[in-house]
Amino acid sequence: MPGNSHPPILPADDSAIARAAAVLRAGGLVAVPTETVYGLAARADSEAAVARIYAAKGRPDFNPLIVHVPGVTAGERLARFDERALALAAAFWPGALTMVLPRRTDAALAPAVTAGLPTVALRCPAHPAMRALLAATDLPLAAPSANRSGGVSPSQAGHVASSLGNKVDLILDGGACERGIESTIVALRDGGGWQVLRPGPVTEAAISAILGPAHDGMAEDRGIEAPGQLASHYAPGKPVRLNALTAQPDEFHIGFGAVPGDISLSSGGDLAEAAARLYTCLHAAAAAPQPRVAIAPVPEEDIGAAINDRLRRAAA
Ligand code: AMP
Ligand code: MG
């Protein structure tokens, strides 16, 4: 296969899941649809397999990975769940919430997964393809977004093929991702504090409704724990201007609601649709002939907070 081509892209049916599970058991990389974005999965207990994720993405090794588990029981083999973690899991798992919890010292996890941190980020995904892979492998699967580090995240199988090509062994195609934006990451601190490290589909208000108000005075001292905290991320490779009601002739315009643009996040002004279409629109902007990108304002409410977080970093 020539170096610039891509690996097999298979519809995520039973036979493709079985083949993907074999690839993963052997230490390979599989791109898999989830309800958030496409993930780049490897077995989380193998240092060599996890190293391949970092190499394929060009991801800095200080940036830890999310580990996917089929439920709380599997999660409790890797991390300590206190009553807050159990309450959040009951409310939001399976789903788009990642919890940063104290790593168990006897957890069967490659050290690179957590980048040497005493914590581990766990998520129980809802997408049937990812759940089928977890069941078929009976392994925790490390899976960051299936794109080159710092680039636009993939919400379709074709995005993975064009970003990673043959660096991945197999791509499972489940169509467009339903949520389209990465999971919310919440860190539960010893002593009762908690903090949203990356906004996402599960809002801070929804978490507060279960845990009470966020309070964590130590946030500044902890350094970067999530790439959501890196200033530049999700970048389409050209300058991005935000809050643009109109565009210049050399700008590809992404619209929202009443602002039509060359393409729209959601012409009806629906924030869930805008989240689901966000990365498709950024990929279209990257591929457009215009050298610059302008993006219409998006309201900061509900999942709009997560959309604006990604847009600010795409513009940085
Ligand atoms: P992604 O490439 O979008 O899957 O990124 C995974 C996210 O999880 C990044 O924001 C990581 O920094 C974050 N993450 C993973 N493990 C931890 C951890 N132990 N503590 C804090 N953040 C973590
Ligand atoms: Mg990512």
mmCIF file of C-alpha atoms and ligand atoms in Angstrom:
data_model
loop_
_atom_site.group_PDB
_atom_site.id
_atom_site.type_symbol
_atom_site.label_atom_id
_atom_site.label_comp_id
_atom_site.label_asym_id
_atom_site.label_seq_id
_atom_site.Cartn_x
_atom_site.Cartn_y
_atom_site.Cartn_z
ATOM 1 C CA MET A 1 0.000 0.000 0.000
ATOM 2 C CA PRO A 2 1.530 3.386 -0.895
ATOM 3 C CA GLY A 3 2.547 5.576 2.061
ATOM 4 C CA ASN A 4 0.012 8.301 1.349
ATOM 5 C CA SER A 5 -2.990 5.956 1.282
ATOM 6 C CA HIS A 6 -5.093 4.899 4.223
ATOM 7 C CA PRO A 7 -5.906 1.661 6.054
ATOM 8 C CA PRO A 8 -9.124 -0.325 5.606
ATOM 9 C CA ILE A 9 -12.280 1.640 6.476
ATOM 10 C CA LEU A 10 -14.941 -0.877 7.468
ATOM 11 C CA PRO A 11 -18.562 -0.341 8.488
ATOM 12 C CA ALA A 12 -18.648 -1.088 12.230
ATOM 13 C CA ASP A 13 -20.531 -4.399 11.953
ATOM 14 C CA ASP A 14 -19.904 -7.616 13.919
ATOM 15 C CA SER A 15 -17.175 -8.955 11.656
ATOM 16 C CA ALA A 16 -15.333 -5.613 11.611
ATOM 17 C CA ILE A 17 -15.550 -5.424 15.425
ATOM 18 C CA ALA A 18 -14.040 -8.924 15.669
ATOM 19 C CA ARG A 19 -11.218 -7.942 13.325
ATOM 20 C CA ALA A 20 -10.644 -4.678 15.244
ATOM 21 C CA ALA A 21 -10.549 -6.533 18.555
ATOM 22 C CA ALA A 22 -7.833 -8.823 17.158
ATOM 23 C CA VAL A 23 -5.817 -5.793 16.012
ATOM 24 C CA LEU A 24 -6.132 -4.236 19.487
ATOM 25 C CA ARG A 25 -5.181 -7.429 21.326
ATOM 26 C CA ALA A 26 -2.054 -7.622 19.165
ATOM 27 C CA GLY A 27 -1.102 -4.077 20.212
ATOM 28 C CA GLY A 28 -2.389 -2.250 17.120
ATOM 29 C CA LEU A 29 -4.319 0.999 16.673
ATOM 30 C CA VAL A 30 -7.990 1.168 15.693
ATOM 31 C CA ALA A 31 -9.958 4.347 14.973
ATOM 32 C CA VAL A 32 -13.439 3.939 16.387
ATOM 33 C CA PRO A 33 -16.559 6.111 16.360
ATOM 34 C CA THR A 34 -17.832 7.334 19.711
ATOM 35 C CA GLU A 35 -20.715 9.650 20.517
ATOM 36 C CA THR A 36 -18.212 12.518 20.984
ATOM 37 C CA VAL A 37 -15.554 12.281 18.224
ATOM 38 C CA TYR A 38 -13.646 9.414 16.570
ATOM 39 C CA GLY A 39 -11.147 7.882 19.004
ATOM 40 C CA LEU A 40 -7.733 6.350 18.319
ATOM 41 C CA ALA A 41 -7.846 3.223 20.474
ATOM 42 C CA ALA A 42 -5.081 1.004 21.855
ATOM 43 C CA ARG A 43 -4.973 -1.451 24.733
ATOM 44 C CA ALA A 44 -4.311 0.645 27.827
ATOM 45 C CA ASP A 45 -2.305 -2.080 29.599
ATOM 46 C CA SER A 46 0.480 -2.190 26.993
ATOM 47 C CA GLU A 47 3.296 0.370 27.026
ATOM 48 C CA ALA A 48 4.172 -0.454 23.397
ATOM 49 C CA ALA A 49 0.586 -0.084 22.170
ATOM 50 C CA VAL A 50 0.129 3.211 24.043
ATOM 51 C CA ALA A 51 3.438 4.501 22.673
ATOM 52 C CA ARG A 52 2.024 3.999 19.190
ATOM 53 C CA ILE A 53 -0.859 6.387 19.996
ATOM 54 C CA TYR A 54 1.563 9.155 20.987
ATOM 55 C CA ALA A 55 3.697 8.512 17.876
ATOM 56 C CA ALA A 56 0.741 8.438 15.464
ATOM 57 C CA LYS A 57 -0.705 11.693 16.827
ATOM 58 C CA GLY A 58 2.612 13.447 17.352
ATOM 59 C CA ARG A 59 1.237 14.013 20.853
ATOM 60 C CA PRO A 60 3.517 15.371 23.594
ATOM 61 C CA ASP A 61 4.192 12.649 26.158
ATOM 62 C CA PHE A 62 3.170 14.891 29.090
ATOM 63 C CA ASN A 63 -0.411 14.877 27.811
ATOM 64 C CA PRO A 64 -2.265 11.895 29.328
ATOM 65 C CA LEU A 65 -4.945 9.792 27.623
ATOM 66 C CA ILE A 66 -8.542 9.002 28.499
ATOM 67 C CA VAL A 67 -9.139 5.333 29.336
ATOM 68 C CA HIS A 68 -12.457 3.868 28.190
ATOM 69 C CA VAL A 69 -14.222 1.264 30.308
ATOM 70 C CA PRO A 70 -17.551 -0.560 29.900
ATOM 71 C CA GLY A 71 -18.839 0.544 33.309
ATOM 72 C CA VAL A 72 -18.147 1.330 36.955
ATOM 73 C CA THR A 73 -17.058 -2.217 37.856
ATOM 74 C CA ALA A 74 -14.292 -2.180 35.244
ATOM 75 C CA GLY A 75 -13.436 1.398 36.223
ATOM 76 C CA GLU A 76 -13.017 0.443 39.870
ATOM 77 C CA ARG A 77 -10.161 -1.888 38.875
ATOM 78 C CA LEU A 78 -8.256 1.184 37.672
ATOM 79 C CA ALA A 79 -9.292 4.043 39.962
ATOM 80 C CA ARG A 80 -10.843 4.780 43.341
ATOM 81 C CA PHE A 81 -14.481 5.886 43.050
ATOM 82 C CA ASP A 82 -15.778 7.874 46.011
ATOM 83 C CA GLU A 83 -19.489 8.605 46.478
ATOM 84 C CA ARG A 84 -19.240 11.667 44.191
ATOM 85 C CA ALA A 85 -17.749 9.575 41.386
ATOM 86 C CA LEU A 86 -20.439 6.938 41.846
ATOM 87 C CA ALA A 87 -23.160 9.610 41.747
ATOM 88 C CA LEU A 88 -21.772 11.151 38.543
ATOM 89 C CA ALA A 89 -21.415 7.719 36.939
ATOM 90 C CA ALA A 90 -25.020 6.899 37.850
ATOM 91 C CA ALA A 91 -26.179 10.155 36.271
ATOM 92 C CA PHE A 92 -24.014 10.386 33.146
ATOM 93 C CA TRP A 93 -22.528 6.970 32.271
ATOM 94 C CA PRO A 94 -22.578 5.699 29.629
ATOM 95 C CA GLY A 95 -22.055 9.117 28.076
ATOM 96 C CA ALA A 96 -19.884 12.126 27.384
ATOM 97 C CA LEU A 97 -18.418 12.638 30.864
ATOM 98 C CA THR A 98 -14.773 11.829 31.699
ATOM 99 C CA MET A 99 -13.793 11.734 35.373
ATOM 100 C CA VAL A 100 -10.242 12.296 36.610
ATOM 101 C CA LEU A 101 -9.906 10.042 39.653
ATOM 102 C CA PRO A 102 -7.100 8.732 41.895
ATOM 103 C CA ARG A 103 -5.342 5.908 40.023
ATOM 104 C CA ARG A 104 -5.167 2.620 41.896
ATOM 105 C CA THR A 105 -1.551 1.614 42.523
ATOM 106 C CA ASP A 106 -2.344 -1.917 41.310
ATOM 107 C CA ALA A 107 -4.110 -0.733 38.137
ATOM 108 C CA ALA A 108 -3.086 -2.691 35.016
ATOM 109 C CA LEU A 109 -2.306 0.466 33.051
ATOM 110 C CA ALA A 110 0.786 1.352 31.044
ATOM 111 C CA PRO A 111 2.502 4.262 32.849
ATOM 112 C CA ALA A 112 2.452 6.357 29.657
ATOM 113 C CA VAL A 113 -1.374 6.411 29.706
ATOM 114 C CA THR A 114 -1.389 8.717 32.709
ATOM 115 C CA ALA A 115 1.853 10.517 31.777
ATOM 116 C CA GLY A 116 3.145 9.780 35.258
ATOM 117 C CA LEU A 117 0.192 11.433 37.059
ATOM 118 C CA PRO A 118 -1.251 9.797 40.208
ATOM 119 C CA THR A 119 -4.700 10.188 38.604
ATOM 120 C CA VAL A 120 -6.407 8.529 35.648
ATOM 121 C CA ALA A 121 -9.101 9.920 33.333
ATOM 122 C CA LEU A 122 -11.950 7.405 32.837
ATOM 123 C CA ARG A 123 -14.942 7.454 30.540
ATOM 124 C CA CYS A 124 -17.690 4.929 29.866
ATOM 125 C CA PRO A 125 -18.800 5.553 26.267
ATOM 126 C CA ALA A 126 -22.337 5.089 24.959
ATOM 127 C CA HIS A 127 -21.611 4.465 21.272
ATOM 128 C CA PRO A 128 -22.436 0.854 20.305
ATOM 129 C CA ALA A 129 -19.212 0.393 18.270
ATOM 130 C CA MET A 130 -16.952 1.448 21.143
ATOM 131 C CA ARG A 131 -18.989 -0.599 23.605
ATOM 132 C CA ALA A 132 -18.733 -3.640 21.331
ATOM 133 C CA LEU A 133 -14.940 -3.229 21.147
ATOM 134 C CA LEU A 134 -14.674 -2.988 24.940
ATOM 135 C CA ALA A 135 -16.747 -6.160 25.266
ATOM 136 C CA ALA A 136 -14.874 -8.058 22.555
ATOM 137 C CA THR A 137 -11.401 -7.214 23.900
ATOM 138 C CA ASP A 138 -12.260 -7.282 27.616
ATOM 139 C CA LEU A 139 -9.522 -4.626 27.974
ATOM 140 C CA PRO A 140 -9.507 -0.988 29.048
ATOM 141 C CA LEU A 141 -8.893 1.042 25.888
ATOM 142 C CA ALA A 142 -6.909 4.274 25.817
ATOM 143 C CA ALA A 143 -8.399 6.523 23.141
ATOM 144 C CA PRO A 144 -7.664 10.197 22.449
ATOM 145 C CA SER A 145 -9.205 11.908 19.456
ATOM 146 C CA ALA A 146 -8.073 10.295 16.180
ATOM 147 C CA ASN A 147 -6.250 13.274 14.666
ATOM 148 C CA ARG A 148 -2.739 14.714 14.576
ATOM 149 C CA SER A 149 -2.029 16.547 17.842
ATOM 150 C CA GLY A 150 -3.273 20.153 17.813
ATOM 151 C CA GLY A 151 -5.376 19.717 14.674
ATOM 152 C CA VAL A 152 -9.110 19.632 14.084
ATOM 153 C CA SER A 153 -10.822 16.644 15.739
ATOM 154 C CA PRO A 154 -12.497 13.991 13.544
ATOM 155 C CA SER A 155 -16.270 13.651 13.541
ATOM 156 C CA GLN A 156 -16.335 11.378 10.463
ATOM 157 C CA ALA A 157 -14.272 8.350 9.372
ATOM 158 C CA GLY A 158 -12.873 10.243 6.378
ATOM 159 C CA HIS A 159 -11.379 12.887 8.692
ATOM 160 C CA VAL A 160 -9.352 10.150 10.413
ATOM 161 C CA ALA A 161 -8.080 8.763 7.115
ATOM 162 C CA SER A 162 -6.911 12.165 5.917
ATOM 163 C CA SER A 163 -5.282 13.126 9.236
ATOM 164 C CA LEU A 164 -3.593 9.855 10.271
ATOM 165 C CA GLY A 165 -3.499 7.731 7.089
ATOM 166 C CA ASN A 166 -1.557 4.515 7.549
ATOM 167 C CA LYS A 167 -0.452 5.404 11.074
ATOM 168 C CA VAL A 168 -3.672 3.615 12.133
ATOM 169 C CA ASP A 169 -4.198 -0.082 11.351
ATOM 170 C CA LEU A 170 -7.969 -0.057 10.864
ATOM 171 C CA ILE A 171 -10.771 2.528 10.783
ATOM 172 C CA LEU A 172 -14.284 1.582 11.878
ATOM 173 C CA ASP A 173 -16.913 3.719 10.172
ATOM 174 C CA GLY A 174 -19.998 4.548 12.232
ATOM 175 C CA GLY A 175 -21.025 7.637 10.289
ATOM 176 C CA ALA A 176 -21.011 11.128 11.777
ATOM 177 C CA CYS A 177 -20.619 11.426 15.559
ATOM 178 C CA GLU A 178 -23.833 12.366 17.321
ATOM 179 C CA ARG A 179 -22.428 14.851 19.877
ATOM 180 C CA GLY A 180 -19.509 15.944 17.695
ATOM 181 C CA ILE A 181 -17.521 17.534 20.514
ATOM 182 C CA GLU A 182 -15.155 15.978 23.060
ATOM 183 C CA SER A 183 -16.352 14.771 26.445
ATOM 184 C CA THR A 184 -16.576 17.035 29.453
ATOM 185 C CA ILE A 185 -13.599 16.337 31.749
ATOM 186 C CA VAL A 186 -14.231 16.801 35.469
ATOM 187 C CA ALA A 187 -11.506 16.336 38.085
ATOM 188 C CA LEU A 188 -12.701 15.172 41.507
ATOM 189 C CA ARG A 189 -10.156 16.345 44.075
ATOM 190 C CA ASP A 190 -9.347 14.863 47.457
ATOM 191 C CA GLY A 191 -11.107 16.937 50.092
ATOM 192 C CA GLY A 192 -14.326 17.491 48.158
ATOM 193 C CA GLY A 193 -13.285 20.014 45.494
ATOM 194 C CA TRP A 194 -13.988 19.510 41.825
ATOM 195 C CA GLN A 195 -13.234 21.334 38.629
ATOM 196 C CA VAL A 196 -14.201 21.128 34.952
ATOM 197 C CA LEU A 197 -10.884 20.785 33.064
ATOM 198 C CA ARG A 198 -12.543 20.780 29.642
ATOM 199 C CA PRO A 199 -16.132 21.907 28.929
ATOM 200 C CA GLY A 200 -18.208 19.496 26.874
ATOM 201 C CA PRO A 201 -21.670 18.039 26.307
ATOM 202 C CA VAL A 202 -22.302 17.544 30.051
ATOM 203 C CA THR A 203 -22.550 21.102 31.365
ATOM 204 C CA GLU A 204 -21.008 22.410 34.575
ATOM 205 C CA ALA A 205 -24.558 23.214 35.719
ATOM 206 C CA ALA A 206 -25.584 19.570 35.283
ATOM 207 C CA ILE A 207 -22.573 18.473 37.379
ATOM 208 C CA SER A 208 -23.294 21.127 40.026
ATOM 209 C CA ALA A 209 -26.835 19.800 40.305
ATOM 210 C CA ILE A 210 -25.330 16.566 41.631
ATOM 211 C CA LEU A 211 -22.145 17.665 43.442
ATOM 212 C CA GLY A 212 -23.061 21.168 44.568
ATOM 213 C CA PRO A 213 -21.050 24.222 43.479
ATOM 214 C CA ALA A 214 -17.505 23.756 42.137
ATOM 215 C CA HIS A 215 -14.776 24.878 44.488
ATOM 216 C CA ASP A 216 -11.115 24.213 44.022
ATOM 217 C CA GLY A 217 -8.670 26.902 45.020
ATOM 218 C CA MET A 218 -5.682 24.916 43.792
ATOM 219 C CA ALA A 219 -6.449 25.024 40.066
ATOM 220 C CA GLU A 220 -3.620 27.445 39.192
ATOM 221 C CA ASP A 221 -0.956 25.358 40.924
ATOM 222 C CA ARG A 222 -1.569 22.207 38.973
ATOM 223 C CA GLY A 223 -0.214 23.205 35.593
ATOM 224 C CA ILE A 224 -1.606 21.794 32.394
ATOM 225 C CA GLU A 225 -3.613 18.667 32.975
ATOM 226 C CA ALA A 226 -5.687 18.635 29.804
ATOM 227 C CA PRO A 227 -4.945 19.845 26.251
ATOM 228 C CA GLY A 228 -8.238 21.596 26.502
ATOM 229 C CA GLN A 229 -6.091 23.882 28.664
ATOM 230 C CA LEU A 230 -3.493 24.464 25.940
ATOM 231 C CA ALA A 231 -4.069 27.819 24.294
ATOM 232 C CA SER A 232 -3.817 26.556 20.704
ATOM 233 C CA HIS A 233 -5.672 23.385 19.744
ATOM 234 C CA TYR A 234 -8.250 22.273 17.167
ATOM 235 C CA ALA A 235 -6.519 24.576 14.636
ATOM 236 C CA PRO A 236 -7.567 24.436 10.959
ATOM 237 C CA GLY A 237 -4.113 25.611 9.809
ATOM 238 C CA LYS A 238 -5.097 29.171 8.863
ATOM 239 C CA PRO A 239 -5.972 32.351 10.780
ATOM 240 C CA VAL A 240 -9.379 32.259 12.455
ATOM 241 C CA ARG A 241 -11.468 35.351 13.366
ATOM 242 C CA LEU A 242 -14.352 34.973 15.831
ATOM 243 C CA ASN A 243 -17.675 36.812 16.323
ATOM 244 C CA ALA A 244 -17.800 37.667 12.612
ATOM 245 C CA LEU A 245 -21.246 38.811 11.458
ATOM 246 C CA THR A 246 -19.874 39.308 7.936
ATOM 247 C CA ALA A 247 -16.755 38.046 6.147
ATOM 248 C CA GLN A 248 -14.019 39.620 4.021
ATOM 249 C CA PRO A 249 -13.586 38.284 0.450
ATOM 250 C CA ASP A 250 -10.521 36.254 1.525
ATOM 251 C CA GLU A 251 -12.346 34.623 4.435
ATOM 252 C CA PHE A 252 -14.309 31.372 4.457
ATOM 253 C CA HIS A 253 -17.313 32.210 6.632
ATOM 254 C CA ILE A 254 -18.833 29.723 9.055
ATOM 255 C CA GLY A 255 -22.329 30.922 9.949
ATOM 256 C CA PHE A 256 -24.750 30.263 12.799
ATOM 257 C CA GLY A 257 -28.450 31.120 13.100
ATOM 258 C CA ALA A 258 -29.261 34.372 11.283
ATOM 259 C CA VAL A 259 -25.663 34.698 9.997
ATOM 260 C CA PRO A 260 -25.696 32.513 6.871
ATOM 261 C CA GLY A 261 -21.970 32.165 6.001
ATOM 262 C CA ASP A 262 -20.526 29.905 3.277
ATOM 263 C CA ILE A 263 -21.577 26.985 5.470
ATOM 264 C CA SER A 264 -23.550 27.010 8.736
ATOM 265 C CA LEU A 265 -23.066 25.349 12.104
ATOM 266 C CA SER A 266 -26.867 25.408 12.367
ATOM 267 C CA SER A 267 -29.051 27.669 10.252
ATOM 268 C CA GLY A 268 -31.863 27.226 12.783
ATOM 269 C CA GLY A 269 -29.590 28.346 15.626
ATOM 270 C CA ASP A 270 -29.690 24.924 17.344
ATOM 271 C CA LEU A 271 -26.671 24.511 19.663
ATOM 272 C CA ALA A 272 -26.707 20.697 19.722
ATOM 273 C CA GLU A 273 -26.641 20.670 15.923
ATOM 274 C CA ALA A 274 -23.845 23.266 15.978
ATOM 275 C CA ALA A 275 -21.755 21.044 18.264
ATOM 276 C CA ALA A 276 -22.360 18.011 16.062
ATOM 277 C CA ARG A 277 -21.312 19.985 12.956
ATOM 278 C CA LEU A 278 -18.441 21.971 14.512
ATOM 279 C CA TYR A 279 -15.504 19.867 13.311
ATOM 280 C CA THR A 280 -17.103 19.143 9.923
ATOM 281 C CA CYS A 281 -17.311 22.916 9.397
ATOM 282 C CA LEU A 282 -13.707 23.441 10.566
ATOM 283 C CA HIS A 283 -12.526 20.676 8.202
ATOM 284 C CA ALA A 284 -14.440 22.395 5.379
ATOM 285 C CA ALA A 285 -12.768 25.698 6.309
ATOM 286 C CA ALA A 286 -9.339 24.038 6.254
ATOM 287 C CA ALA A 287 -10.028 22.634 2.772
ATOM 288 C CA ALA A 288 -11.582 25.850 1.362
ATOM 289 C CA PRO A 289 -9.650 28.049 -1.111
ATOM 290 C CA GLN A 290 -9.844 31.135 1.131
ATOM 291 C CA PRO A 291 -6.668 31.720 3.193
ATOM 292 C CA ARG A 292 -8.550 32.826 6.305
ATOM 293 C CA VAL A 293 -11.592 31.770 8.337
ATOM 294 C CA ALA A 294 -14.322 33.897 9.963
ATOM 295 C CA ILE A 295 -16.861 32.411 12.368
ATOM 296 C CA ALA A 296 -20.222 33.828 13.445
ATOM 297 C CA PRO A 297 -20.954 34.394 17.150
ATOM 298 C CA VAL A 298 -22.304 31.398 19.076
ATOM 299 C CA PRO A 299 -24.226 31.955 22.342
ATOM 300 C CA GLU A 300 -22.388 30.902 25.507
ATOM 301 C CA GLU A 301 -25.335 28.906 26.916
ATOM 302 C CA ASP A 302 -25.547 25.091 27.366
ATOM 303 C CA ILE A 303 -23.171 23.266 24.990
ATOM 304 C CA GLY A 304 -22.401 26.678 23.447
ATOM 305 C CA ALA A 305 -19.812 27.082 26.244
ATOM 306 C CA ALA A 306 -17.957 24.014 24.944
ATOM 307 C CA ILE A 307 -18.278 25.161 21.311
ATOM 308 C CA ASN A 308 -16.832 28.584 22.188
ATOM 309 C CA ASP A 309 -14.027 26.952 24.168
ATOM 310 C CA ARG A 310 -12.995 24.993 21.045
ATOM 311 C CA LEU A 311 -13.405 28.046 18.783
ATOM 312 C CA ARG A 312 -11.219 30.243 21.028
ATOM 313 C CA ARG A 313 -8.449 27.641 20.891
ATOM 314 C CA ALA A 314 -8.869 27.180 17.124
ATOM 315 C CA ALA A 315 -8.346 30.955 16.817
ATOM 316 C CA ALA A 316 -5.388 31.170 19.220
HETATM 317 P P1 AMP B 1 -8.176 13.907 23.743
HETATM 318 O O1 AMP B 1 -6.981 13.937 22.871
HETATM 319 O O2 AMP B 1 -9.177 14.936 23.292
HETATM 320 O O3 AMP B 1 -8.804 12.580 23.947
HETATM 321 O O4 AMP B 1 -7.676 14.392 25.169
HETATM 322 C C1 AMP B 1 -7.781 13.626 26.373
HETATM 323 C C2 AMP B 1 -7.955 14.566 27.495
HETATM 324 O O5 AMP B 1 -7.948 13.961 28.779
HETATM 325 C C3 AMP B 1 -6.858 15.561 27.540
HETATM 326 O O6 AMP B 1 -7.464 16.797 27.810
HETATM 327 C C4 AMP B 1 -5.991 15.070 28.688
HETATM 328 O O7 AMP B 1 -5.097 16.027 29.190
HETATM 329 C C5 AMP B 1 -7.064 14.660 29.638
HETATM 330 N N1 AMP B 1 -6.586 13.780 30.689
HETATM 331 C C6 AMP B 1 -6.285 12.487 30.566
HETATM 332 N N2 AMP B 1 -5.836 11.991 31.746
HETATM 333 C C7 AMP B 1 -5.851 12.993 32.643
HETATM 334 C C8 AMP B 1 -5.501 13.099 34.021
HETATM 335 N N3 AMP B 1 -5.050 12.064 34.721
HETATM 336 N N4 AMP B 1 -5.635 14.309 34.606
HETATM 337 C C9 AMP B 1 -6.121 15.350 33.893
HETATM 338 N N5 AMP B 1 -6.461 15.307 32.591
HETATM 339 C C10 AMP B 1 -6.331 14.142 31.966
HETATM 340 MG MG MG B 2 -7.989 15.755 20.923
#
